[in-house]
C-alpha positions as a Python dict, from the first residue, in 0.01 Angstrom:
ca = {
    (1, 'X'): (0, 0, 0),
    (2, 'X'): (55, 352, -125),
    (3, 'X'): (-284, 445, -270),
    (4, 'X'): (-286, 782, -441),
    (5, 'X'): (-567, 1034, -419),
    (6, 'X'): (-646, 972, -786),
    (7, 'X'): (-701, 600, -722),
    (8, 'X'): (-924, 676, -423),
    (9, 'X'): (-1124, 928, -628),
    (10, 'X'): (-1158, 695, -926),
    (11, 'X'): (-1272, 408, -703),
    (12, 'X'): (-1530, 624, -527),
    (13, 'X'): (-1667, 762, -855),
    (14, 'X'): (-1696, 414, -1011),
    (15, 'X'): (-1867, 259, -707),
    (16, 'X'): (-2102, 556, -670),
    (17, 'X'): (-2198, 528, -1037),
    (18, 'X'): (-2287, 159, -991),
    (19, 'X'): (-2501, 237, -686),
    (20, 'X'): (-2678, 527, -859),
    (21, 'X'): (-2754, 309, -1162),
    (22, 'X'): (-2893, 44, -929),
    (23, 'X'): (-3109, 304, -752),
    (24, 'X'): (-3235, 441, -1086),
    (25, 'X'): (-3340, 93, -1202),
    (26, 'X'): (-3531, 31, -879),
    (27, 'X'): (-3694, 375, -877),
    (28, 'X'): (-3815, 337, -1233),
    (29, 'X'): (-3994, 6, -1171),
    (30, 'X'): (-4053, -96, -808),
    (31, 'X'): (-4114, -472, -792),
    (32, 'X'): (-4029, -791, -610),
    (33, 'X'): (-3740, -946, -805),
    (34, 'X'): (-3767, -1304, -923),
    (35, 'X'): (-3518, -1573, -827),
    (36, 'X'): (-3361, -1547, -1173),
    (37, 'X'): (-3325, -1168, -1153),
    (38, 'X'): (-3180, -1185, -801),
    (39, 'X'): (-2937, -1458, -906),
    (40, 'X'): (-2813, -1251, -1200),
    (41, 'X'): (-2758, -943, -982),
    (42, 'X'): (-2580, -1141, -709),
    (43, 'X'): (-2359, -1300, -975),
    (44, 'X'): (-2289, -954, -1120),
    (45, 'X'): (-2176, -807, -789),
    (46, 'X'): (-1973, -1115, -694),
    (47, 'X'): (-1813, -1099, -1039),
    (48, 'X'): (-1727, -731, -983),
    (49, 'X'): (-1557, -816, -654),
    (50, 'X'): (-1361, -1101, -813),
    (51, 'X'): (-1260, -875, -1102),
    (52, 'X'): (-1153, -600, -863),
    (53, 'X'): (-941, -851, -671),
    (54, 'X'): (-784, -968, -997),
    (55, 'X'): (-696, -607, -1075),
    (56, 'X'): (-527, -577, -737),
    (57, 'X'): (-337, -898, -809),
    (58, 'X'): (-200, -754, -1134),
    (59, 'X'): (-117, -408, -998),
    (60, 'X'): (-20, -474, -635),
    (61, 'X'): (61, -844, -607),
    (62, 'X'): (-94, -1164, -477),
    (63, 'X'): (-62, -1080, -108),
    (64, 'X'): (-268, -762, -143),
    (65, 'X'): (-527, -944, -354),
    (66, 'X'): (-541, -1222, -95),
    (67, 'X'): (-606, -965, 179),
    (68, 'X'): (-890, -816, -25),
    (69, 'X'): (-1051, -1153, -105),
    (70, 'X'): (-1026, -1269, 257),
    (71, 'X'): (-1164, -939, 389),
    (72, 'X'): (-1443, -933, 131),
    (73, 'X'): (-1546, -1291, 208),
    (74, 'X'): (-1545, -1216, 581),
    (75, 'X'): (-1756, -903, 538),
    (76, 'X'): (-1990, -1077, 294),
    (77, 'X'): (-2046, -1362, 538),
    (78, 'X'): (-2117, -1124, 825),
    (79, 'X'): (-2349, -926, 595),
    (80, 'X'): (-2546, -1244, 525),
    (81, 'X'): (-2597, -1265, 901),
    (82, 'X'): (-2745, -912, 885),
    (83, 'X'): (-3018, -1045, 659),
    (84, 'X'): (-3178, -1224, 955),
    (85, 'X'): (-3246, -885, 1115),
    (86, 'X'): (-3352, -726, 785),
    (87, 'X'): (-3619, -995, 745),
    (88, 'X'): (-3743, -921, 1098),
    (89, 'X'): (-3753, -545, 1033),
    (90, 'X'): (-3949, -587, 709),
    (91, 'X'): (-4199, -813, 885),
    (92, 'X'): (-4226, -585, 1189),
    (93, 'X'): (-4306, -276, 977),
    (94, 'X'): (-4514, -473, 723),
    (95, 'X'): (-4328, -330, 425),
    (96, 'X'): (-4491, -433, 92),
    (97, 'X'): (-4261, -674, -93),
    (98, 'X'): (-4239, -464, -410),
    (99, 'X'): (-4099, -166, -215),
    (100, 'X'): (-3846, -360, -9),
    (101, 'X'): (-3575, -324, -275),
    (102, 'X'): (-3568, 55, -241),
    (103, 'X'): (-3569, 37, 138),
    (104, 'X'): (-3274, -200, 140),
    (105, 'X'): (-3069, -5, -112),
    (106, 'X'): (-3111, 334, 59),
    (107, 'X'): (-3048, 175, 399),
    (108, 'X'): (-2732, 14, 266),
    (109, 'X'): (-2612, 344, 114),
    (110, 'X'): (-2661, 513, 452),
    (111, 'X'): (-2469, 230, 618),
    (112, 'X'): (-2183, 268, 369),
    (113, 'X'): (-2151, 639, 448),
    (114, 'X'): (-2150, 573, 822),
    (115, 'X'): (-1911, 279, 789),
    (116, 'X'): (-1671, 507, 603),
    (117, 'X'): (-1642, 712, 921),
    (118, 'X'): (-1586, 398, 1128),
    (119, 'X'): (-1310, 282, 894),
    (120, 'X'): (-1134, 620, 901),
    (121, 'X'): (-1148, 627, 1280),
    (122, 'X'): (-1026, 266, 1307),
    (123, 'X'): (-736, 328, 1068),
    (124, 'X'): (-631, 638, 1262),
    (125, 'X'): (-639, 450, 1594),
    (126, 'X'): (-439, 157, 1459),
    (127, 'X'): (-173, 382, 1307),
    (128, 'X'): (-123, 559, 1640),
    (129, 'X'): (-190, 287, 1896),
    (130, 'X'): (-104, -75, 1816),
    (131, 'X'): (-258, -186, 2147),
    (132, 'X'): (-602, -119, 1994),
    (133, 'X'): (-573, -472, 1850),
    (134, 'X'): (-605, -609, 2204),
    (135, 'X'): (-942, -433, 2234),
    (136, 'X'): (-1058, -536, 1885),
    (137, 'X'): (-952, -896, 1942),
    (138, 'X'): (-1113, -922, 2285),
    (139, 'X'): (-1437, -771, 2154),
    (140, 'X'): (-1452, -1018, 1864),
    (141, 'X'): (-1394, -1315, 2095),
    (142, 'X'): (-1671, -1184, 2325),
    (143, 'X'): (-1904, -1138, 2026),
    (144, 'X'): (-1825, -1489, 1901),
    (145, 'X'): (-1914, -1642, 2237),
    (146, 'X'): (-2244, -1452, 2252),
    (147, 'X'): (-2332, -1548, 1894),
    (148, 'X'): (-2262, -1915, 1963),
    (149, 'X'): (-2480, -1904, 2276),
    (150, 'X'): (-2774, -1705, 2140),
    (151, 'X'): (-2785, -1803, 1771),
    (152, 'X'): (-2982, -1586, 1529),
    (153, 'X'): (-3236, -1336, 1668),
    (154, 'X'): (-3606, -1423, 1663),
    (155, 'X'): (-3870, -1168, 1571),
    (156, 'X'): (-3986, -1125, 1931),
    (157, 'X'): (-3623, -1067, 2041),
    (158, 'X'): (-3569, -769, 1808),
    (159, 'X'): (-3550, -443, 2003),
    (160, 'X'): (-3579, -105, 1835),
    (161, 'X'): (-3277, 117, 1894),
    (162, 'X'): (-3291, 470, 2036),
    (163, 'X'): (-3301, 642, 1696),
    (164, 'X'): (-3593, 429, 1576),
    (165, 'X'): (-3791, 498, 1895),
    (166, 'X'): (-3714, 870, 1868),
    (167, 'X'): (-3830, 873, 1505),
    (168, 'X'): (-4162, 716, 1599),
    (169, 'X'): (-4225, 975, 1871),
    (170, 'X'): (-4078, 1294, 1727),
    (171, 'X'): (-4166, 1274, 1357),
    (172, 'X'): (-4518, 1341, 1225),
    (173, 'X'): (-4595, 1000, 1075),
    (174, 'X'): (-4883, 876, 865),
    (175, 'X'): (-5052, 549, 953),
    (176, 'X'): (-5011, 390, 610),
    (177, 'X'): (-4752, 369, 333),
    (178, 'X'): (-4787, 580, 20),
    (179, 'X'): (-4602, 361, -227),
    (180, 'X'): (-4229, 402, -172),
    (181, 'X'): (-4260, 772, -87),
    (182, 'X'): (-4103, 915, 227),
    (183, 'X'): (-4372, 1184, 266),
    (184, 'X'): (-4744, 1206, 198),
    (185, 'X'): (-5040, 1440, 246),
    (186, 'X'): (-5319, 1365, 493),
    (187, 'X'): (-5594, 1616, 575),
    (188, 'X'): (-5389, 1900, 429),
    (189, 'X'): (-5076, 1812, 631),
    (190, 'X'): (-4745, 1683, 499),
    (191, 'X'): (-4642, 1378, 697),
    (192, 'X'): (-4358, 1131, 686),
    (193, 'X'): (-4457, 776, 595),
    (194, 'X'): (-4345, 467, 789),
    (195, 'X'): (-4102, 410, 501),
    (196, 'X'): (-3866, 668, 651),
    (197, 'X'): (-3858, 484, 985),
    (198, 'X'): (-3789, 155, 807),
    (199, 'X'): (-3492, 309, 623),
    (200, 'X'): (-3359, 446, 950),
    (201, 'X'): (-3400, 102, 1105),
    (202, 'X'): (-3211, -70, 822),
    (203, 'X'): (-2929, 186, 816),
    (204, 'X'): (-2873, 206, 1193),
    (205, 'X'): (-2905, -168, 1244),
    (206, 'X'): (-2638, -229, 982),
    (207, 'X'): (-2420, 30, 1154),
    (208, 'X'): (-2453, -165, 1479),
    (209, 'X'): (-2338, -476, 1295),
    (210, 'X'): (-2034, -277, 1182),
    (211, 'X'): (-1915, -278, 1544),
    (212, 'X'): (-1798, -636, 1493),
    (213, 'X'): (-1745, -647, 1116),
    (214, 'X'): (-1506, -349, 1102),
    (215, 'X'): (-1271, -487, 1372),
    (216, 'X'): (-1295, -826, 1199),
    (217, 'X'): (-1165, -697, 867),
    (218, 'X'): (-892, -495, 1039),
    (219, 'X'): (-784, -836, 1166),
    (220, 'X'): (-732, -935, 801),
    (221, 'X'): (-570, -619, 666),
    (222, 'X'): (-464, -282, 805),
    (223, 'X'): (-495, -109, 468),
    (224, 'X'): (-788, 141, 476),
    (225, 'X'): (-834, 113, 98),
    (226, 'X'): (-882, -265, 118),
    (227, 'X'): (-1104, -236, 426),
    (228, 'X'): (-1329, 18, 253),
    (229, 'X'): (-1355, -157, -85),
    (230, 'X'): (-1417, -497, 79),
    (231, 'X'): (-1705, -343, 278),
    (232, 'X'): (-1853, -176, -30),
    (233, 'X'): (-1843, -491, -241),
    (234, 'X'): (-1987, -697, 45),
    (235, 'X'): (-2283, -462, 91),
    (236, 'X'): (-2354, -382, -274),
    (237, 'X'): (-2506, -722, -352),
    (238, 'X'): (-2681, -762, -19),
    (239, 'X'): (-3017, -637, -147),
    (240, 'X'): (-3044, -903, -417),
    (241, 'X'): (-2914, -1169, -179),
    (242, 'X'): (-3200, -1079, 57),
    (243, 'X'): (-3457, -1181, -205),
    (244, 'X'): (-3254, -1481, -324),
    (245, 'X'): (-3201, -1656, 10),
    (246, 'X'): (-3434, -1467, 245),
    (247, 'X'): (-3672, -1760, 268),
    (248, 'X'): (-3389, -2001, 349),
    (249, 'X'): (-3224, -1798, 623),
    (250, 'X'): (-3426, -1951, 903),
    (251, 'X'): (-3318, -2296, 779),
    (252, 'X'): (-2945, -2222, 789),
    (253, 'X'): (-2953, -2317, 1154),
    (254, 'X'): (-2579, -2365, 1193),
    (255, 'X'): (-2469, -2046, 1016),
    (256, 'X'): (-2443, -1854, 1342),
    (257, 'X'): (-2203, -2116, 1479),
    (258, 'X'): (-1987, -2095, 1167),
    (259, 'X'): (-1976, -1716, 1195),
    (260, 'X'): (-1899, -1744, 1566),
    (261, 'X'): (-1594, -1960, 1487),
    (262, 'X'): (-1483, -1712, 1219),
    (263, 'X'): (-1513, -1415, 1458),
    (264, 'X'): (-1338, -1607, 1734),
    (265, 'X'): (-1055, -1704, 1499),
    (266, 'X'): (-1004, -1345, 1381),
    (267, 'X'): (-1021, -1224, 1742),
    (268, 'X'): (-744, -1464, 1844),
    (269, 'X'): (-545, -1360, 1533),
    (270, 'X'): (-572, -994, 1638),
    (271, 'X'): (-456, -1068, 1992),
    (272, 'X'): (-159, -1267, 1861),
    (273, 'X'): (-63, -981, 1629),
    (274, 'X'): (-91, -737, 1917),
    (275, 'X'): (137, -959, 2126),
    (276, 'X'): (389, -985, 1841),
    (277, 'X'): (399, -602, 1817),
    (278, 'X'): (352, -541, 2188),
    (279, 'X'): (461, -208, 2333),
    (280, 'X'): (255, -203, 2652),
    (281, 'X'): (500, -131, 2937),
    (282, 'X'): (324, -363, 3185),
    (283, 'X'): (342, -663, 2948),
    (284, 'X'): (682, -828, 2893),
    (285, 'X'): (852, -503, 2983),
    (286, 'X'): (708, -331, 2675),
    (287, 'X'): (891, -565, 2436),
    (288, 'X'): (732, -774, 2158),
    (289, 'X'): (650, -1132, 2256),
    (290, 'X'): (853, -1363, 2038),
    (291, 'X'): (642, -1677, 2062),
    (292, 'X'): (330, -1507, 1919),
    (293, 'X'): (293, -1645, 1563),
    (294, 'X'): (190, -1453, 1253),
    (295, 'X'): (-110, -1617, 1086),
    (296, 'X'): (-72, -1589, 706),
    (297, 'X'): (-353, -1477, 476),
    (298, 'X'): (-384, -1817, 306),
    (299, 'X'): (-452, -1981, 642),
    (300, 'X'): (-708, -1716, 737),
    (301, 'X'): (-887, -1761, 404),
    (302, 'X'): (-884, -2141, 443),
    (303, 'X'): (-1031, -2126, 794),
    (304, 'X'): (-1305, -1880, 691),
    (305, 'X'): (-1406, -2076, 380),
    (306, 'X'): (-1390, -2407, 567),
    (307, 'X'): (-1603, -2289, 861),
    (308, 'X'): (-1872, -2130, 644),
    (309, 'X'): (-1884, -2426, 405),
    (310, 'X'): (-1914, -2673, 692),
    (311, 'X'): (-2187, -2468, 863),
    (312, 'X'): (-2385, -2440, 538),
    (313, 'X'): (-2345, -2809, 455),
    (314, 'X'): (-2448, -2915, 805),
    (315, 'X'): (-2756, -2688, 783),
    (316, 'X'): (-2859, -2836, 448),
    (317, 'X'): (-2814, -3192, 579),
    (318, 'X'): (-3033, -3110, 879),
    (319, 'X'): (-3293, -2952, 649),
    (320, 'X'): (-3301, -3264, 433),
    (321, 'X'): (-3339, -3490, 737),
    (322, 'X'): (-3617, -3273, 881),
    (323, 'X'): (-3808, -3287, 551),
    (324, 'X'): (-3779, -3666, 535),
    (325, 'X'): (-3900, -3691, 893),
    (326, 'X'): (-4198, -3466, 813),
    (327, 'X'): (-4288, -3682, 512),
    (328, 'X'): (-4272, -4000, 721),
    (329, 'X'): (-4492, -3848, 991),
    (330, 'X'): (-4740, -3719, 731),
    (331, 'X'): (-4787, -4069, 591),
    (332, 'X'): (-4873, -4217, 930),
}
Protein backbone atom coordinates (compact mmCIF):
# COMPACT_ATOMS: atom_id res chain seq x y z
CA UNK A 1 0.00 0.00 0.00
CA UNK A 2 1.07 3.55 -0.73
CA UNK A 3 -0.72 5.54 1.97
CA UNK A 4 -0.28 9.28 1.61
CA UNK A 5 0.27 11.68 4.47
CA UNK A 6 -3.18 13.16 3.86
CA UNK A 7 -4.83 9.75 4.35
CA UNK A 8 -2.85 9.16 7.55
CA UNK A 9 -3.79 12.62 8.84
CA UNK A 10 -7.46 12.22 7.94
CA UNK A 11 -7.62 8.80 9.61
CA UNK A 12 -5.97 10.08 12.79
CA UNK A 13 -8.27 13.12 12.98
CA UNK A 14 -11.41 11.01 12.47
CA UNK A 15 -10.44 8.38 15.04
CA UNK A 16 -9.37 11.02 17.56
CA UNK A 17 -12.71 12.79 17.12
CA UNK A 18 -14.60 9.56 17.87
CA UNK A 19 -12.52 8.94 21.00
CA UNK A 20 -12.94 12.53 22.23
CA UNK A 21 -16.71 12.34 21.71
CA UNK A 22 -16.76 9.09 23.67
CA UNK A 23 -14.73 10.68 26.48
CA UNK A 24 -17.05 13.73 26.55
CA UNK A 25 -20.13 11.52 26.88
CA UNK A 26 -18.59 9.59 29.78
CA UNK A 27 -17.31 12.72 31.54
CA UNK A 28 -20.70 14.39 31.36
CA UNK A 29 -22.56 11.52 33.03
CA UNK A 30 -20.46 8.87 34.81
CA UNK A 31 -22.53 5.68 35.18
CA UNK A 32 -22.50 1.93 34.83
CA UNK A 33 -23.87 1.22 31.34
CA UNK A 34 -26.77 -1.16 30.93
CA UNK A 35 -26.59 -4.27 28.77
CA UNK A 36 -28.63 -2.49 26.08
CA UNK A 37 -26.35 0.56 26.08
CA UNK A 38 -23.21 -1.58 25.98
CA UNK A 39 -24.65 -3.69 23.15
CA UNK A 40 -25.43 -0.59 21.09
CA UNK A 41 -21.93 0.82 21.55
CA UNK A 42 -20.24 -2.50 20.74
CA UNK A 43 -22.41 -2.78 17.63
CA UNK A 44 -21.48 0.79 16.69
CA UNK A 45 -17.74 0.19 16.92
CA UNK A 46 -17.94 -3.18 15.16
CA UNK A 47 -20.01 -1.50 12.45
CA UNK A 48 -17.34 1.22 12.09
CA UNK A 49 -14.65 -1.43 11.62
CA UNK A 50 -16.73 -3.29 9.04
CA UNK A 51 -17.46 -0.03 7.22
CA UNK A 52 -13.78 0.93 7.25
CA UNK A 53 -12.89 -2.48 5.80
CA UNK A 54 -15.52 -2.01 3.09
CA UNK A 55 -13.94 1.33 2.24
CA UNK A 56 -10.57 -0.38 1.89
CA UNK A 57 -12.18 -2.99 -0.35
CA UNK A 58 -13.49 -0.29 -2.69
CA UNK A 59 -10.33 1.83 -2.75
CA UNK A 60 -7.52 -0.72 -2.40
CA UNK A 61 -8.98 -4.11 -3.30
CA UNK A 62 -10.17 -7.28 -1.61
CA UNK A 63 -6.74 -8.51 -0.53
CA UNK A 64 -6.04 -5.35 1.48
CA UNK A 65 -9.52 -5.46 3.01
CA UNK A 66 -9.01 -9.12 3.89
CA UNK A 67 -5.74 -8.27 5.64
CA UNK A 68 -7.50 -5.57 7.66
CA UNK A 69 -10.44 -7.79 8.65
CA UNK A 70 -8.14 -10.67 9.63
CA UNK A 71 -5.84 -8.37 11.61
CA UNK A 72 -8.76 -6.60 13.29
CA UNK A 73 -10.39 -9.89 14.29
CA UNK A 74 -7.08 -11.18 15.66
CA UNK A 75 -6.48 -8.01 17.68
CA UNK A 76 -10.09 -7.92 18.88
CA UNK A 77 -9.87 -11.51 20.07
CA UNK A 78 -6.62 -10.87 21.92
CA UNK A 79 -8.15 -7.69 23.40
CA UNK A 80 -11.04 -9.76 24.77
CA UNK A 81 -8.39 -11.80 26.57
CA UNK A 82 -7.15 -8.53 28.12
CA UNK A 83 -10.54 -8.12 29.78
CA UNK A 84 -9.71 -10.94 32.21
CA UNK A 85 -6.90 -8.80 33.63
CA UNK A 86 -9.00 -5.61 33.54
CA UNK A 87 -11.63 -7.32 35.71
CA UNK A 88 -8.90 -8.34 38.18
CA UNK A 89 -7.46 -4.80 38.29
CA UNK A 90 -10.87 -3.23 38.93
CA UNK A 91 -11.53 -5.70 41.74
CA UNK A 92 -8.04 -5.29 43.23
CA UNK A 93 -8.34 -1.48 43.42
CA UNK A 94 -12.06 -1.56 44.33
CA UNK A 95 -13.00 0.93 41.62
CA UNK A 96 -16.69 1.98 41.88
CA UNK A 97 -18.63 0.58 38.91
CA UNK A 98 -19.92 3.96 37.72
CA UNK A 99 -16.36 5.29 37.31
CA UNK A 100 -14.92 2.24 35.55
CA UNK A 101 -15.89 3.54 32.10
CA UNK A 102 -13.61 6.57 32.41
CA UNK A 103 -10.75 4.47 33.77
CA UNK A 104 -10.99 2.06 30.87
CA UNK A 105 -11.24 4.72 28.18
CA UNK A 106 -8.26 6.77 29.42
CA UNK A 107 -6.23 3.59 29.94
CA UNK A 108 -7.06 2.48 26.41
CA UNK A 109 -6.09 5.89 24.97
CA UNK A 110 -2.73 5.65 26.75
CA UNK A 111 -2.28 2.14 25.37
CA UNK A 112 -3.06 3.35 21.84
CA UNK A 113 -0.39 6.05 22.07
CA UNK A 114 2.19 3.57 23.35
CA UNK A 115 1.19 0.91 20.81
CA UNK A 116 1.75 3.47 18.06
CA UNK A 117 5.41 3.55 19.07
CA UNK A 118 5.56 -0.26 19.07
CA UNK A 119 4.04 -0.42 15.59
CA UNK A 120 6.47 2.17 14.20
CA UNK A 121 9.42 0.30 15.69
CA UNK A 122 8.14 -3.06 14.41
CA UNK A 123 7.59 -1.71 10.89
CA UNK A 124 11.08 -0.22 10.81
CA UNK A 125 12.65 -3.50 11.95
CA UNK A 126 10.73 -5.57 9.40
CA UNK A 127 11.62 -3.24 6.54
CA UNK A 128 15.32 -3.52 7.38
CA UNK A 129 15.66 -7.05 8.73
CA UNK A 130 13.42 -9.82 7.41
CA UNK A 131 14.90 -12.25 9.95
CA UNK A 132 12.90 -10.42 12.65
CA UNK A 133 10.01 -12.72 11.64
CA UNK A 134 11.95 -15.65 13.10
CA UNK A 135 11.97 -13.86 16.47
CA UNK A 136 8.32 -12.78 16.23
CA UNK A 137 7.22 -16.27 15.21
CA UNK A 138 9.21 -18.03 17.92
CA UNK A 139 7.90 -15.63 20.57
CA UNK A 140 4.28 -16.21 19.51
CA UNK A 141 4.71 -20.00 19.60
CA UNK A 142 6.27 -19.69 23.08
CA UNK A 143 3.39 -17.45 24.22
CA UNK A 144 0.83 -19.88 22.80
CA UNK A 145 2.34 -22.79 24.73
CA UNK A 146 2.35 -20.81 27.98
CA UNK A 147 -1.25 -19.66 27.46
CA UNK A 148 -2.41 -23.22 26.81
CA UNK A 149 -0.64 -24.43 29.96
CA UNK A 150 -1.64 -21.65 32.35
CA UNK A 151 -5.07 -20.56 31.07
CA UNK A 152 -6.49 -17.22 32.19
CA UNK A 153 -4.94 -15.47 35.22
CA UNK A 154 -6.68 -15.68 38.58
CA UNK A 155 -6.95 -12.68 40.89
CA UNK A 156 -4.30 -14.01 43.28
CA UNK A 157 -1.91 -14.58 40.34
CA UNK A 158 -1.97 -10.94 39.19
CA UNK A 159 1.33 -9.19 39.94
CA UNK A 160 1.71 -5.43 39.83
CA UNK A 161 4.35 -4.27 37.37
CA UNK A 162 7.28 -1.99 38.24
CA UNK A 163 5.50 1.23 37.24
CA UNK A 164 2.45 0.44 39.39
CA UNK A 165 4.64 -0.35 42.42
CA UNK A 166 6.65 2.84 41.86
CA UNK A 167 3.45 4.89 41.64
CA UNK A 168 2.22 3.53 44.96
CA UNK A 169 5.50 4.41 46.70
CA UNK A 170 6.55 7.65 45.02
CA UNK A 171 3.27 9.51 44.51
CA UNK A 172 1.40 11.23 47.36
CA UNK A 173 -1.82 9.22 47.31
CA UNK A 174 -5.09 9.64 49.17
CA UNK A 175 -6.68 6.65 50.83
CA UNK A 176 -10.06 7.01 49.12
CA UNK A 177 -11.47 7.90 45.71
CA UNK A 178 -12.91 11.34 45.05
CA UNK A 179 -15.38 10.50 42.30
CA UNK A 180 -13.47 10.06 39.05
CA UNK A 181 -10.96 12.80 39.89
CA UNK A 182 -7.23 12.18 39.65
CA UNK A 183 -6.41 14.63 42.47
CA UNK A 184 -8.08 15.67 45.71
CA UNK A 185 -7.47 17.81 48.79
CA UNK A 186 -6.88 16.29 52.22
CA UNK A 187 -5.84 18.37 55.24
CA UNK A 188 -4.79 21.25 53.00
CA UNK A 189 -2.62 19.03 50.75
CA UNK A 190 -3.22 18.16 47.10
CA UNK A 191 -2.94 14.42 46.66
CA UNK A 192 -3.36 12.00 43.80
CA UNK A 193 -6.28 9.60 44.16
CA UNK A 194 -6.02 5.83 43.61
CA UNK A 195 -7.75 6.50 40.27
CA UNK A 196 -4.42 7.59 38.78
CA UNK A 197 -2.76 4.31 39.79
CA UNK A 198 -5.65 2.34 38.29
CA UNK A 199 -5.28 4.18 34.96
CA UNK A 200 -1.55 3.48 34.98
CA UNK A 201 -2.29 -0.17 35.69
CA UNK A 202 -4.77 -0.44 32.81
CA UNK A 203 -2.52 1.38 30.33
CA UNK A 204 0.72 -0.46 31.17
CA UNK A 205 -0.97 -3.85 31.40
CA UNK A 206 -2.43 -3.38 27.93
CA UNK A 207 1.01 -2.37 26.69
CA UNK A 208 2.40 -5.65 28.03
CA UNK A 209 -0.29 -7.50 26.09
CA UNK A 210 0.91 -5.64 22.99
CA UNK A 211 4.12 -7.67 23.17
CA UNK A 212 2.24 -10.61 21.66
CA UNK A 213 -0.59 -8.83 19.81
CA UNK A 214 1.68 -6.56 17.74
CA UNK A 215 3.85 -9.44 16.42
CA UNK A 216 0.63 -11.39 15.80
CA UNK A 217 -0.84 -8.77 13.48
CA UNK A 218 2.49 -8.32 11.69
CA UNK A 219 2.05 -12.01 10.91
CA UNK A 220 -1.15 -11.04 9.06
CA UNK A 221 0.01 -7.88 7.28
CA UNK A 222 3.23 -5.89 7.01
CA UNK A 223 1.41 -2.65 6.21
CA UNK A 224 1.80 -0.18 9.13
CA UNK A 225 -1.45 1.59 8.19
CA UNK A 226 -3.45 -1.65 8.46
CA UNK A 227 -1.64 -2.68 11.65
CA UNK A 228 -2.41 0.66 13.30
CA UNK A 229 -6.06 0.95 12.21
CA UNK A 230 -6.78 -2.68 13.15
CA UNK A 231 -5.38 -2.01 16.64
CA UNK A 232 -7.40 1.19 17.04
CA UNK A 233 -10.68 -0.41 15.98
CA UNK A 234 -10.02 -3.42 18.21
CA UNK A 235 -9.42 -1.27 21.28
CA UNK A 236 -12.08 1.38 20.70
CA UNK A 237 -15.00 -0.89 21.60
CA UNK A 238 -13.19 -2.70 24.40
CA UNK A 239 -14.67 -0.53 27.16
CA UNK A 240 -18.27 -1.36 26.26
CA UNK A 241 -17.38 -5.00 25.73
CA UNK A 242 -16.03 -5.07 29.29
CA UNK A 243 -19.48 -4.23 30.68
CA UNK A 244 -21.29 -6.44 28.17
CA UNK A 245 -19.44 -9.71 28.75
CA UNK A 246 -17.39 -9.00 31.89
CA UNK A 247 -19.56 -11.28 33.99
CA UNK A 248 -19.25 -14.11 31.48
CA UNK A 249 -15.48 -14.03 31.06
CA UNK A 250 -14.78 -16.50 33.85
CA UNK A 251 -17.20 -18.92 32.16
CA UNK A 252 -15.49 -18.85 28.78
CA UNK A 253 -13.17 -21.53 30.08
CA UNK A 254 -11.85 -22.64 26.71
CA UNK A 255 -11.18 -19.18 25.27
CA UNK A 256 -7.54 -19.27 26.32
CA UNK A 257 -7.05 -22.52 24.40
CA UNK A 258 -8.64 -21.03 21.28
CA UNK A 259 -6.39 -17.98 21.53
CA UNK A 260 -3.38 -20.23 22.12
CA UNK A 261 -4.10 -22.06 18.86
CA UNK A 262 -4.51 -18.74 17.03
CA UNK A 263 -1.19 -17.41 18.36
CA UNK A 264 0.55 -20.69 17.59
CA UNK A 265 -0.84 -20.70 14.05
CA UNK A 266 0.30 -17.12 13.39
CA UNK A 267 3.70 -17.92 14.92
CA UNK A 268 4.15 -20.86 12.54
CA UNK A 269 2.95 -18.65 9.65
CA UNK A 270 5.61 -16.05 10.52
CA UNK A 271 8.37 -18.65 10.66
CA UNK A 272 7.30 -20.08 7.28
CA UNK A 273 7.32 -16.59 5.75
CA UNK A 274 10.76 -15.96 7.21
CA UNK A 275 11.99 -19.24 5.68
CA UNK A 276 10.48 -18.33 2.30
CA UNK A 277 12.34 -14.98 2.37
CA UNK A 278 15.40 -16.31 4.18
CA UNK A 279 18.65 -14.37 3.91
CA UNK A 280 20.48 -15.69 6.97
CA UNK A 281 23.90 -16.88 5.75
CA UNK A 282 24.02 -19.88 8.12
CA UNK A 283 20.65 -21.22 6.91
CA UNK A 284 20.49 -22.80 3.43
CA UNK A 285 23.49 -20.74 2.39
CA UNK A 286 21.51 -17.52 2.74
CA UNK A 287 19.03 -18.51 0.02
CA UNK A 288 15.21 -18.64 0.38
CA UNK A 289 13.82 -22.07 1.26
CA UNK A 290 11.58 -23.18 -1.57
CA UNK A 291 9.40 -25.67 0.27
CA UNK A 292 8.13 -23.08 2.78
CA UNK A 293 4.51 -22.36 1.76
CA UNK A 294 2.75 -19.01 1.74
CA UNK A 295 -0.42 -19.13 3.83
CA UNK A 296 -3.12 -16.99 2.14
CA UNK A 297 -5.26 -14.47 4.01
CA UNK A 298 -8.49 -16.44 3.46
CA UNK A 299 -6.96 -19.47 5.19
CA UNK A 300 -5.68 -17.36 8.09
CA UNK A 301 -9.12 -15.78 8.53
CA UNK A 302 -10.81 -19.20 8.39
CA UNK A 303 -8.49 -20.68 11.03
CA UNK A 304 -8.92 -17.70 13.37
CA UNK A 305 -12.72 -17.61 13.08
CA UNK A 306 -12.95 -21.41 13.37
CA UNK A 307 -10.75 -21.63 16.48
CA UNK A 308 -12.51 -18.80 18.32
CA UNK A 309 -15.99 -20.06 17.38
CA UNK A 310 -15.15 -23.59 18.52
CA UNK A 311 -13.65 -22.35 21.81
CA UNK A 312 -16.71 -20.18 22.52
CA UNK A 313 -19.16 -22.93 21.60
CA UNK A 314 -17.34 -25.49 23.74
CA UNK A 315 -17.35 -23.03 26.69
CA UNK A 316 -21.10 -22.42 26.34
CA UNK A 317 -21.79 -26.17 26.16
CA UNK A 318 -19.76 -26.72 29.32
CA UNK A 319 -21.59 -23.84 31.03
CA UNK A 320 -24.96 -25.37 30.12
CA UNK A 321 -23.91 -28.79 31.42
CA UNK A 322 -22.57 -27.31 34.67
CA UNK A 323 -25.86 -25.48 35.25
CA UNK A 324 -27.89 -28.64 34.67
CA UNK A 325 -25.64 -30.53 37.07
CA UNK A 326 -26.07 -27.81 39.71
CA UNK A 327 -29.87 -27.97 39.32
CA UNK A 328 -29.86 -31.76 39.71
CA UNK A 329 -27.69 -31.56 42.82
CA UNK A 330 -29.87 -28.79 44.29
CA UNK A 331 -32.97 -30.97 43.99
CA UNK A 332 -31.40 -33.85 45.91
